[in-house]
mmCIF file of C-alpha atoms (C1' of nucleotides) in Angstrom:
data_model
loop_
_atom_site.group_PDB
_atom_site.id
_atom_site.type_symbol
_atom_site.label_atom_id
_atom_site.label_comp_id
_atom_site.label_asym_id
_atom_site.label_seq_id
_atom_site.Cartn_x
_atom_site.Cartn_y
_atom_site.Cartn_z
ATOM 1 C CA MET A 642 0.604 -2.074 -57.793
ATOM 2 C CA ARG A 643 2.712 0.786 -56.555
ATOM 3 C CA SER A 644 2.250 1.866 -53.012
ATOM 4 C CA GLN A 645 -1.207 3.074 -52.187
ATOM 5 C CA LYS A 646 0.114 5.913 -50.153
ATOM 6 C CA SER A 647 -0.688 8.118 -53.115
ATOM 7 C CA THR A 648 -4.246 8.093 -51.860
ATOM 8 C CA LYS A 649 -5.052 11.166 -49.825
ATOM 9 C CA ARG A 650 -5.925 9.525 -46.508
ATOM 10 C CA THR A 651 -4.713 11.059 -43.350
ATOM 11 C CA PHE A 652 -1.213 10.970 -41.962
ATOM 12 C CA ALA A 653 -2.504 8.534 -39.373
ATOM 13 C CA GLU A 654 -3.573 6.027 -41.992
ATOM 14 C CA HIS A 655 -0.023 5.864 -43.277
ATOM 15 C CA VAL A 656 1.150 5.242 -39.757
ATOM 16 C CA TYR A 657 -1.098 2.216 -39.349
ATOM 17 C CA ASP A 658 0.187 0.843 -42.625
ATOM 18 C CA VAL A 659 3.760 1.064 -41.390
ATOM 19 C CA LEU A 660 3.058 -0.553 -38.045
ATOM 20 C CA ARG A 661 1.762 -3.618 -39.839
ATOM 21 C CA ARG A 662 5.286 -4.146 -41.196
ATOM 22 C CA ILE A 663 6.619 -4.746 -37.726
ATOM 23 C CA PRO A 664 7.228 -8.465 -37.134
ATOM 24 C CA LYS A 665 6.450 -10.175 -33.850
ATOM 25 C CA GLY A 666 9.161 -9.850 -31.261
ATOM 26 C CA SER A 667 10.398 -6.560 -32.671
ATOM 27 C CA VAL A 668 9.633 -2.960 -31.855
ATOM 28 C CA VAL A 669 10.214 0.471 -33.373
ATOM 29 C CA THR A 670 10.394 3.999 -32.048
ATOM 30 C CA TYR A 671 7.948 6.771 -32.853
ATOM 31 C CA GLN A 672 10.726 8.519 -34.666
ATOM 32 C CA ASP A 673 11.422 5.492 -36.849
ATOM 33 C CA VAL A 674 7.794 5.456 -37.907
ATOM 34 C CA ALA A 675 7.925 9.157 -38.646
ATOM 35 C CA VAL A 676 11.083 8.690 -40.695
ATOM 36 C CA ALA A 677 9.520 5.791 -42.579
ATOM 37 C CA LEU A 678 6.772 8.179 -43.599
ATOM 38 C CA GLY A 679 9.331 10.734 -44.715
ATOM 39 C CA LYS A 680 8.933 13.038 -41.705
ATOM 40 C CA PRO A 681 11.702 12.449 -39.160
ATOM 41 C CA TYR A 682 10.393 15.282 -37.006
ATOM 42 C CA ALA A 683 6.810 14.074 -36.918
ATOM 43 C CA ALA A 684 7.279 11.789 -33.932
ATOM 44 C CA ARG A 685 4.545 13.673 -32.111
ATOM 45 C CA ALA A 686 2.219 13.437 -35.070
ATOM 46 C CA VAL A 687 2.769 9.682 -35.026
ATOM 47 C CA GLY A 688 1.822 9.483 -31.383
ATOM 48 C CA ASN A 689 -1.177 11.647 -32.080
ATOM 49 C CA ALA A 690 -2.169 9.303 -34.883
ATOM 50 C CA LEU A 691 -1.991 6.251 -32.640
ATOM 51 C CA ASN A 692 -3.958 8.090 -30.018
ATOM 52 C CA ALA A 693 -7.073 7.729 -32.172
ATOM 53 C CA ASN A 694 -6.294 4.021 -32.284
ATOM 54 C CA PRO A 695 -9.040 3.064 -34.784
ATOM 55 C CA HIS A 696 -7.554 -0.357 -35.566
ATOM 56 C CA LEU A 697 -6.481 -1.406 -32.112
ATOM 57 C CA VAL A 698 -6.687 -5.088 -33.001
ATOM 58 C CA GLU A 699 -5.351 -5.012 -36.565
ATOM 59 C CA VAL A 700 -2.479 -2.632 -36.029
ATOM 60 C CA PRO A 701 0.213 -3.652 -33.526
ATOM 61 C CA CYS A 702 0.363 -0.209 -31.949
ATOM 62 C CA HIS A 703 1.878 -1.855 -28.883
ATOM 63 C CA ARG A 704 5.101 -2.448 -30.834
ATOM 64 C CA VAL A 705 5.823 1.259 -30.900
ATOM 65 C CA VAL A 706 8.007 2.575 -28.091
ATOM 66 C CA ARG A 707 9.898 5.742 -27.300
ATOM 67 C CA SER A 708 13.416 6.418 -28.460
ATOM 68 C CA THR A 709 14.588 6.279 -24.851
ATOM 69 C CA GLY A 710 13.408 2.687 -24.602
ATOM 70 C CA ASP A 711 10.427 3.603 -22.499
ATOM 71 C CA VAL A 712 7.339 1.783 -23.735
ATOM 72 C CA GLY A 713 5.550 5.112 -23.816
ATOM 73 C CA GLY A 714 1.796 5.030 -23.491
ATOM 74 C CA TYR A 715 -1.053 2.921 -24.739
ATOM 75 C CA ALA A 716 -4.768 3.350 -25.191
ATOM 76 C CA ARG A 717 -5.329 0.248 -23.076
ATOM 77 C CA GLY A 718 -2.746 1.205 -20.498
ATOM 78 C CA SER A 719 1.013 0.836 -20.603
ATOM 79 C CA GLU A 720 0.646 -2.324 -18.531
ATOM 80 C CA GLN A 721 -1.207 -3.982 -21.390
ATOM 81 C CA LYS A 722 1.360 -2.738 -23.870
ATOM 82 C CA ILE A 723 4.206 -4.201 -21.863
ATOM 83 C CA ALA A 724 2.351 -7.467 -21.389
ATOM 84 C CA LEU A 725 1.777 -7.890 -25.132
ATOM 85 C CA LEU A 726 5.407 -7.196 -25.989
ATOM 86 C CA THR A 727 6.648 -9.543 -23.306
ATOM 87 C CA LYS A 728 4.428 -12.303 -24.619
ATOM 88 C CA GLU A 729 5.899 -11.783 -28.068
ATOM 89 C CA GLY A 730 9.396 -12.313 -26.753
ATOM 90 C CA VAL A 731 10.435 -8.722 -26.160
ATOM 91 C CA ARG A 732 12.460 -8.294 -23.007
ATOM 92 C CA ILE A 733 11.115 -5.411 -20.932
ATOM 93 C CA VAL A 734 12.517 -4.320 -17.603
ATOM 94 C CA ASP A 735 10.778 -1.801 -15.403
ATOM 95 C CA GLY A 736 8.736 -0.568 -18.347
ATOM 96 C CA VAL A 737 11.820 -0.081 -20.501
ATOM 97 C CA VAL A 738 12.746 -2.177 -23.539
ATOM 98 C CA ASN A 739 16.233 -2.565 -24.939
ATOM 99 C CA ILE A 740 15.591 -0.948 -28.319
ATOM 100 C CA ALA A 741 19.207 -1.667 -29.189
ATOM 101 C CA GLU A 742 18.200 -5.321 -29.420
ATOM 102 C CA PHE A 743 14.560 -5.284 -30.521
ATOM 103 C CA ARG A 744 14.397 -2.181 -32.694
ATOM 104 C CA TRP A 745 13.416 -3.069 -36.247
ATOM 105 C CA ALA A 746 15.637 -1.640 -38.987
ATOM 106 C CA ASN A 747 13.638 -2.617 -42.084
ATOM 107 C CA LEU A 748 10.801 -0.249 -41.500
ATOM 108 C CA SER A 749 11.061 1.499 -44.862
ATOM 109 C CA ILE A 750 7.940 1.390 -46.983
ATOM 110 C CA SER A 751 9.725 0.141 -50.139
ATOM 111 C CA SER A 752 7.290 0.811 -52.970
ATOM 112 C CA ARG A 753 8.224 -2.491 -54.519
ATOM 113 C CA GLY A 754 9.437 -5.478 -52.770
ATOM 114 C "C1'" DA B 789 -8.722 30.274 -40.494
ATOM 115 C "C1'" DA B 790 -6.561 30.329 -35.818
ATOM 116 C "C1'" DG B 791 -5.557 28.292 -31.396
ATOM 117 C "C1'" DT B 792 -4.995 24.167 -28.459
ATOM 118 C "C1'" DT B 793 -3.671 19.433 -27.723
ATOM 119 C "C1'" DG B 794 -0.577 15.238 -27.559
ATOM 120 C "C1'" DA B 795 0.961 7.512 -26.943
ATOM 121 C "C1'" DC B 796 7.611 12.456 -28.778
ATOM 122 C "C1'" DG B 797 12.627 14.020 -29.246
ATOM 123 C "C1'" DA B 798 16.621 16.531 -28.588
ATOM 124 C "C1'" DA B 799 18.903 20.136 -26.216
ATOM 125 C "C1'" DC B 800 19.796 22.732 -22.026
ATOM 126 C "C1'" DG B 801 20.868 23.316 -16.957
ATOM 127 C "C1'" DG C 611 22.234 10.989 -15.073
ATOM 128 C "C1'" DC C 612 17.781 13.620 -14.025
ATOM 129 C "C1'" DG C 613 14.424 17.274 -14.623
ATOM 130 C "C1'" DT C 614 12.880 21.044 -17.385
ATOM 131 C "C1'" DT C 615 12.203 23.716 -21.819
ATOM 132 C "C1'" DC C 616 11.766 24.348 -26.624
ATOM 133 C "C1'" DG C 617 10.628 22.494 -31.159
ATOM 134 C "C1'" DC C 618 8.613 19.645 -34.560
ATOM 135 C "C1'" DC C 619 4.094 17.845 -36.961
ATOM 136 C "C1'" DA C 620 -0.750 16.587 -37.741
ATOM 137 C "C1'" DA C 621 -5.533 16.319 -35.902
ATOM 138 C "C1'" DC C 622 -9.241 18.429 -33.323
ATOM 139 C "C1'" DT C 623 -12.224 22.331 -31.796
#
DNA sequence: AAGTTGACGAACG
DNA sequence: GCGTTCGCCAACT
């Protein structure tokens, strides 16, 4: 089946596809998502993509946090983002998550797998 | 086509 | 360690 990323679609669409690979109880940084797409410097573009938030319920956008551990922002409010992560088992303190513990390392797209 | 914006990141002071 | 500045990329106007 190859990866469908060959399809034109916007950069944002690829972002949503990557977020769906994030398991419950784990989080990733904007940079990790950008790297997974092959653009390690597109962290801002990733954030911009999530800003549109067209699949708020299907894509776990709340599992994306900043490299500093700060939960960053959320279309529904950072409070909601923190609440969702906490309910999934992610430990958040003062709006900051320990990415050293919860950061997901298998974010690669892997054409086959 | 060109300029502005933004849920970021790293470097500088 | 904290606050500010520059730099990157894609989408929107």
